[in-house]
Amino acid sequence: MYRTHTCGELRMQHVGNTVVLSGWVQSRRDFGGMTFIDLRDRYGITQLFFDESTDAELCALARKLGREYVVRVEGKVRERSNKNPDRPTGDIEIEVQKLDILNESKVPPFTIEEETDGGDELRMTYRYLDIRREPVKEKLIFRSKLAIETRKYLSEHGFIEVETPFLIKSTPEGARDFVVPSRLHAGQFYALPQSPQTFKQLLMVAGMDKYFQIVKCFRDEDLRADRQPEFTQIDCEMSFVSREDILNTFEGLTKHLFKEVLGVALPDFPRMSYDEALRRFGSDKPDLRFGMEFVELNEQVKGKGFSVFDSAELVVGICAEGQAAAYSNKDIKKLTEWLQRPQIGAKGLVYVKFNEDGSIKSSVGKFFEEEALRSWAEHAGAKPGDMLLILAGEAEKTRKQLSELRLEMGRRMGLMKPGVFKPLWVVDFPLLEWDEETQRFHAMHHPFTAPKREDVERMLSGDRETMKQLRADAYDLVINGAEIGGGSIRIHDRALQEKNFKLLGFTREEAEAQFGFLMGAFEYGAPPHGGIAFGFDRLCAVMQGQQSIRDFIAFPKNNQGRDLMIDAPSPIAEEQWEELHLCLRQSEDS
Ligand code: ASP
């Protein structure tokens, strides 16, 4: 028998019992005639005790144990004289009577404890060692609980889990596809799904009514910090539903998960239109843990002879409470430089400090009377001690820049409190997005999203400006400034779907070649339907107050999209090139 108990289980009530434990040697401490070992498994750490005067041979064997040796011990539970209140098993230790070495270990390349000395790359190369560490292991356990609770809730609400294929057809919309060459069909390729979108819609046509799947998705996007080429979604679709039915169901799921896994009761989620979110926060995923809402100042500041403001489409600011005294000229300069970095691209920053003593200091003090500045304060609700930060320029860009500044100020002012969760639904997204570069429209969500019913008429009749105004029955769930999920009511009618593809610049032939299977299915009694997908990795990270999704993935890729542990991607053998007909093109050309 390898064990009677786990390393996280024994307490005072077990004192006197003879037990068997198995696990890894985390650390060994030798003092005079005594040796202490911390033995670890998934469940915790238990202290082992060896005494030279009781059994010299056993103690000598214990002193041979290196870090991460795998051992089995038999012994008696006894009360510790020197208790460790930080450990659930800290009141007891095992007086070892028998020790078996089950396996040896090389010296690990980094310390396997809460805090480690290993850098990112090294830990990813030895991910199986990193997972032995408490914080990494706990995140995977958390993820597992979340997945189980998701399945519980959805199956209790009538959803069935259906697996959809991973080898599908490449469709050049959204992100880039990962492709898989076919051996049996020379020159042809499968693609890995960016999401099961078309399949879940076909399941609705098939009458499955409520579908879900916790599913891997693959997107070959450009590298960015914290982006994983494969990630997991809680993917869902429902028939005969309105937007409200979907929002309520998935608000219910979210509340259930927070309650069951975190013990947090979330209040009802507010709804905010896309336009309102942009106006008030400059972002379609506002962090509502703090206010600092946008204050539009066009009326207050224009026509007073300050050309930067006069020529701007929008002058807009935020009021940073109590920050007037905290920012020296040098700090303001640094903040301005931060805003001027290419990632943000603001031209400049105007500040107005409303000092505690009633005086006012501003970078535009030369251009505006004190009375004018006071009227801004009133408009912005600024009190003595507060500081107004103002940006000006083209509306859309300026809002984006100010949104970055708002988040940065929120961070600096400690307003993004851990353990506080502020969910909201952002609704009524634009249907289409104009892309200057390619001079065509893209679907803001995806091409299967339905316009709002009242906009269907305008859909084909209008010009470019009308097209930009079309609204979709699309929605996002946002928590603490992170997009957790998004979905929409879908088009379920062939004619409307064809229209939409046309708007998006597809020729009839292209639409037919790529999505004919879906439009064909719509001709056989497609029910009205809609759905949503949550980013599962992101949900885990946000619930745990973490920035990065990487640690919630057992075997993640690094920022270059590489798996350092198995060393992928990697070259393939010459025979494979041939078998997969990958030399075909070249030889045909030559
Ligand atoms: N398939 C969509 C996505 O991956 C989600 C949805 O519309 O249900 O974003």
CSV table of C-alpha atoms and ligand atoms in Angstrom, one decimal, residues 194-198 200-201 217 219 231 233-237 445-446 448-449 475-476 483 485-490 530-534, ligand 1:
chain,number,residue,atom,x,y,z
A,194,GLN,CA,-11.6,29.4,-34.6
A,195,SER,CA,-14.8,28.5,-32.8
A,196,PRO,CA,-17.6,26.0,-33.4
A,197,GLN,CA,-19.8,28.8,-34.6
A,198,THR,CA,-21.3,27.3,-37.7
A,200,LYS,CA,-23.5,25.1,-33.2
A,201,GLN,CA,-25.9,26.9,-35.5
A,217,CYS,CA,-10.5,27.1,-30.3
A,219,ARG,CA,-6.6,31.3,-33.8
A,231,PHE,CA,-7.7,28.6,-25.8
A,233,GLN,CA,-14.5,28.6,-24.6
A,234,ILE,CA,-17.7,27.7,-22.9
A,235,ASP,CA,-19.6,27.7,-26.1
A,236,CYS,CA,-23.4,27.8,-26.1
A,237,GLU,CA,-26.4,28.1,-28.5
A,445,HIS,CA,-19.0,40.3,-34.2
A,446,HIS,CA,-19.1,37.8,-37.0
A,448,PHE,CA,-23.8,35.3,-38.7
A,449,THR,CA,-24.9,38.0,-36.3
A,475,TYR,CA,-23.8,41.6,-26.6
A,476,ASP,CA,-20.6,41.2,-24.4
A,483,GLU,CA,-14.3,40.9,-22.0
A,485,GLY,CA,-17.7,36.6,-23.4
A,486,GLY,CA,-19.8,37.7,-26.4
A,487,GLY,CA,-22.6,36.5,-28.6
A,488,SER,CA,-25.5,37.4,-30.7
A,489,ILE,CA,-28.9,36.6,-32.1
A,490,ARG,CA,-28.2,35.0,-35.4
A,530,GLY,CA,-28.8,32.8,-30.7
A,531,GLY,CA,-25.9,32.1,-28.4
A,532,ILE,CA,-22.8,33.2,-26.7
A,533,ALA,CA,-19.3,32.0,-25.8
A,534,PHE,CA,-17.3,32.8,-22.7
B,1,ASP,N1,-18.4,32.1,-31.8
B,1,ASP,C1,-18.4,33.4,-31.2
B,1,ASP,C2,-16.9,33.7,-30.8
B,1,ASP,O1,-16.1,32.9,-30.8
B,1,ASP,C3,-19.3,33.5,-30.0
B,1,ASP,C4,-20.7,33.5,-30.4
B,1,ASP,O2,-21.2,34.3,-31.2
B,1,ASP,O3,-21.4,32.6,-29.8
B,1,ASP,O4,-16.7,34.9,-30.5
